[in-house]
Coordinates of C-alpha atoms in Angstrom, one line a residue:
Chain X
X1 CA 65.7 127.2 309.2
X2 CA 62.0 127.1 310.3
X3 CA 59.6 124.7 310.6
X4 CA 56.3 124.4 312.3
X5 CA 54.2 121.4 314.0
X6 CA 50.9 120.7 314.1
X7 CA 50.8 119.0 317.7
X8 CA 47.5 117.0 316.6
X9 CA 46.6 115.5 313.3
X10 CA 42.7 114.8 314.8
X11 CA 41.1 116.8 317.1
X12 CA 37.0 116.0 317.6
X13 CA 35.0 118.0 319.4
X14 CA 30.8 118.0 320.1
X15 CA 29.1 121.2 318.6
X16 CA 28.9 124.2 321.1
X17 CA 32.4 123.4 322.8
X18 CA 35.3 125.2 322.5
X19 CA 37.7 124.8 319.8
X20 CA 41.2 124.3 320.3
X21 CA 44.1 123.7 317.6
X22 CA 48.1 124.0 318.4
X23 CA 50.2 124.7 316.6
X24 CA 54.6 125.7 317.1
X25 CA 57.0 127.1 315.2
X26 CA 60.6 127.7 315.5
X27 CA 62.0 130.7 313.9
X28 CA 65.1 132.7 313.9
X29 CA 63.5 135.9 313.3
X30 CA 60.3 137.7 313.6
X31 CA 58.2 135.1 311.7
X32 CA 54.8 136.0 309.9
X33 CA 52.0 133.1 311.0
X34 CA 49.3 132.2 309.5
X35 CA 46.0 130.0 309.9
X36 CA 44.2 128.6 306.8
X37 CA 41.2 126.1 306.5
X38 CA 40.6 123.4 304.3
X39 CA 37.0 122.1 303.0
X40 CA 36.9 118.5 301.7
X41 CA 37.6 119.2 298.4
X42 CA 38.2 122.8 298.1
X43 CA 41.3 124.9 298.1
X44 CA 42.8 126.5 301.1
X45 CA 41.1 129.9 302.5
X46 CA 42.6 132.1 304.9
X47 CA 41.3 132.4 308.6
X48 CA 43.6 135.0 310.2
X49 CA 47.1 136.2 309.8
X50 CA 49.6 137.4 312.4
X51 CA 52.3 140.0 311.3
X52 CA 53.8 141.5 314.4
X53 CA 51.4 143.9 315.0
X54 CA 48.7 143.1 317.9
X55 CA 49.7 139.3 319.4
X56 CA 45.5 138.4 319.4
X57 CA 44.2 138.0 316.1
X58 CA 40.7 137.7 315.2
X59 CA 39.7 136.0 312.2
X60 CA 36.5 134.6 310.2
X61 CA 34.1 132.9 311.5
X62 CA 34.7 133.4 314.9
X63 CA 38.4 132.0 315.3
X64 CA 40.9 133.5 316.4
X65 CA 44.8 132.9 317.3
X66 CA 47.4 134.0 320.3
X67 CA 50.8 134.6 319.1
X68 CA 53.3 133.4 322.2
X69 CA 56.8 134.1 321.5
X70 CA 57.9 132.9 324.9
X71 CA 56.0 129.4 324.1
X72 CA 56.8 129.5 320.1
X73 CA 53.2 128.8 319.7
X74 CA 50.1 130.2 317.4
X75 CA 47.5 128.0 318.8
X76 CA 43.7 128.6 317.1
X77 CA 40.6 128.9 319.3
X78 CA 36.9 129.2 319.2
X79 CA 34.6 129.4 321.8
X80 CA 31.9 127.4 320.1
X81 CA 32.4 124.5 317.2
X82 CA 29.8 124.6 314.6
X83 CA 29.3 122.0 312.4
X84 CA 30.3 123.8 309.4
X85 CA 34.0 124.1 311.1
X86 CA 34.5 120.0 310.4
X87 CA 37.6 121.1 307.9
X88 CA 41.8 120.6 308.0
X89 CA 43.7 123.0 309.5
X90 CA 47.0 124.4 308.3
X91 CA 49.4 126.2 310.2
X92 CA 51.9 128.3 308.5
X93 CA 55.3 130.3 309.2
X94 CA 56.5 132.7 306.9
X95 CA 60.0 134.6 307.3
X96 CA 63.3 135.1 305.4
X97 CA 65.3 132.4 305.2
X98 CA 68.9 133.1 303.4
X99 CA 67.3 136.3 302.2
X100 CA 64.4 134.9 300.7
X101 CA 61.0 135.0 302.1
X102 CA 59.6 130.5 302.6
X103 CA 56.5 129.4 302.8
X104 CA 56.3 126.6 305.6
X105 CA 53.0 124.6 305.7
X106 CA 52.3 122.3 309.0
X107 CA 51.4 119.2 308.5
X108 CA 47.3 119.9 309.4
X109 CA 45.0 119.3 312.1
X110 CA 41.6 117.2 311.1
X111 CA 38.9 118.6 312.8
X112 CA 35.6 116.5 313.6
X113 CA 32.8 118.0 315.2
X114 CA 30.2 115.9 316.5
X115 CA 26.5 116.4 316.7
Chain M
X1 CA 34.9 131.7 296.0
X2 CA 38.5 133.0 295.8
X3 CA 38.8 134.6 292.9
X4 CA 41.3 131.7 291.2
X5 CA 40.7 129.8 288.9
X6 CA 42.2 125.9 287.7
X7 CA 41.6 123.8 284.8
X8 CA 41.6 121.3 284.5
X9 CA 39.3 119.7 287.9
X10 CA 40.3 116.6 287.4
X11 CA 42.8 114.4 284.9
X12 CA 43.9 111.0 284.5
X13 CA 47.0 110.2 282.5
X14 CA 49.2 107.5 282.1
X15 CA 53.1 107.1 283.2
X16 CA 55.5 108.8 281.0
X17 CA 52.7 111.2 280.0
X18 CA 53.0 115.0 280.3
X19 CA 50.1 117.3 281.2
X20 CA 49.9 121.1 281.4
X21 CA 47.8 122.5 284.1
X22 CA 46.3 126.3 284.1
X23 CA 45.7 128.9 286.8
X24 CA 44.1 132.2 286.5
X25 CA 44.6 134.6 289.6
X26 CA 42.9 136.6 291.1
X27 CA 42.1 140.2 288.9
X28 CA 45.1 142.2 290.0
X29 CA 47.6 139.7 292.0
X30 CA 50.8 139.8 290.3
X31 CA 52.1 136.4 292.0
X32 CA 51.2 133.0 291.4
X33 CA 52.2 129.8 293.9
X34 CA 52.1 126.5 292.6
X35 CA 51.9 123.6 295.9
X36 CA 51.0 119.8 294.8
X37 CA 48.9 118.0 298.2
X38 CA 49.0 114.3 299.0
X39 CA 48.6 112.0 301.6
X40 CA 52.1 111.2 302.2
X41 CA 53.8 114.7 301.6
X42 CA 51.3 116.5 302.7
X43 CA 51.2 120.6 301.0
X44 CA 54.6 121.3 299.5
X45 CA 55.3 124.5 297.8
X46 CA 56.6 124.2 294.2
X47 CA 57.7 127.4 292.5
X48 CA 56.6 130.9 292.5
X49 CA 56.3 133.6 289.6
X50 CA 56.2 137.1 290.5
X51 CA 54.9 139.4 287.3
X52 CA 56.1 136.8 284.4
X53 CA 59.5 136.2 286.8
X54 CA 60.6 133.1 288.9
X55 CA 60.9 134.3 292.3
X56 CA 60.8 131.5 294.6
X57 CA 61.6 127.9 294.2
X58 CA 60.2 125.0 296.7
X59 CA 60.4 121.4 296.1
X60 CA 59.8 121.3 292.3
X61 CA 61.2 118.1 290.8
X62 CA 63.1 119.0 287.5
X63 CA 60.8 116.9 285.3
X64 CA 58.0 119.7 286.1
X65 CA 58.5 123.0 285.4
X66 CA 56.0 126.2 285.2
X67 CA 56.0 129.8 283.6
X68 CA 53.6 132.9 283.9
X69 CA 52.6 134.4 280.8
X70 CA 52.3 138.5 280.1
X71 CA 48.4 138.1 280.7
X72 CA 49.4 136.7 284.2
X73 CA 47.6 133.2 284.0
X74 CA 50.1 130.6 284.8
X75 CA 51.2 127.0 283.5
X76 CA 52.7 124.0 285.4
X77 CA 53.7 121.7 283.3
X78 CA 54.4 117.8 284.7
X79 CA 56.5 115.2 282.1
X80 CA 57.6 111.9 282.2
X81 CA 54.6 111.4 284.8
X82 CA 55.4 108.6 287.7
X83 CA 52.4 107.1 289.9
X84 CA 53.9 109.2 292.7
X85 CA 52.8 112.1 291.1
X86 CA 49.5 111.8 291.7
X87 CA 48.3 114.4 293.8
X88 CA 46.1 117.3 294.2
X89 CA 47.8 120.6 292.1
X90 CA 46.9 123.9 293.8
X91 CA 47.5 127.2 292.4
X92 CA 47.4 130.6 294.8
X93 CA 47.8 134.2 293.9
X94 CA 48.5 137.2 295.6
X95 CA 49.3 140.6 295.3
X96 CA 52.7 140.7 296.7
X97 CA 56.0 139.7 295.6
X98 CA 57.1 138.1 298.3
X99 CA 55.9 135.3 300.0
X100 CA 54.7 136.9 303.7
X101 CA 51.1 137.9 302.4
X102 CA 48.2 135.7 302.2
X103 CA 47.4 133.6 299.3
X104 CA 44.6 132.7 297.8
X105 CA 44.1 129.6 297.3
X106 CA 42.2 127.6 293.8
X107 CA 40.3 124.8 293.6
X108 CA 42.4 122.3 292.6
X109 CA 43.1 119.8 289.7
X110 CA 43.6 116.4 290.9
X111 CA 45.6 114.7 288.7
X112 CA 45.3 111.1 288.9
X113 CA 48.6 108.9 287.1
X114 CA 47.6 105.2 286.2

């Protein structure tokens, strides 16, 4: 089975720092991973996907995740906050599970970005 | 804007109620996702229809149940409605049939059981 964690449910940061959100999965096969952001009140966009190809992604608005398969992690990084990036986070595995793709959604990460 | 469209934004119903909620992909996605968000389950995926077809199921509760009609919009329909179920109702789309591509995500329609 596979499951992922969010390691934080709040992270705040001050705008023009560096951004980081963890995230790990556990996976008994080549998993695809993905980042989406959520808006108060909107629906969930896609920020970047990782699907065994190159293990740095880049993805909007300046974000981008590291794909560790030694560490089980997909953590999401920017180099500067903005304000705009105040949002939840999901983390998400996707592989086949008893030969069926899943869908597994991490629990989120809140992020605050202060002025 | 994704593309995906929900109606309705917002309902309030009463327990024991049923409701039907719509989504519209995106012009040419073939799949639609259903997921329900709240505070204590967080995003759980419901059910998936793949051109018309069930293809995946998640944690759908059997009074709920959904189908995708020829023009590709998709229903979820919720009966015998409990507090519990209130929650935010997303609908995604994508092009694939199976569930490793990105979605794209709706709006919403919070549904709101009193």
């Amino acid at each position: 089975a596979q499951s992922v964690t969010q390691l934080d449910s709040h992270v705040s940061v001050s705008e023009g720092t560096p951004v980081l959100l963890r995230c790990n999965y556990s996976s008994s096969y080549s998993p695809s991973l993905f980042w989406y952001v959520q808006h108060p009140n909107k629906g969930l966009q896609l920020l970047l996907k990782y699907t065994s190809a190159a293990t740095l992604v880049k993805g909007i608005n300046g974000f981008e995740a590291e794909f560790k398969k030694s560490e089980t992690s997909f953590h999401l990084t920017k180099p500067s906050a903005h304000m705009s990036d105040a949002a939840e986070y999901f983390c998400v595995v996707s592989q086949l599970d008893t030969g069926r793709r899943a869908l597994t959604f991490g629990s989120g990460t809140r992020l605050q970005v202060q002025p | 804007d994704s593309g995906v469209t929900q109606t309705p934004k917002h309902l309030i119903t009463a327990t024991g109620q049923r409701v039907t909620l719509r989504c519209s992909p995106r012009s040419g996605d073939l799949s639609v996702y259903w997921y329900q968000q709240s505070l204590d389950q967080g995003l759980q995926f419901l059910i998936q229809y793949y051109n018309g077809e069930e293809r995946a199921k998640g944690n759908i509760l059997e009074r709920f149940s959904a189908q995708q009609f020829p023009d590709l919009h998709s229903e979820l329909n919720l009966s015998s409605l409990e507090l519990g179920d209130s929650a935010l109702y997303f609908c995604a789309s994508s092009v694939a049939e199976y569930m490793g591509n990105e979605q794209y995500f709706g709006p919403g329609t919070r549904l709101t059981v009193t």
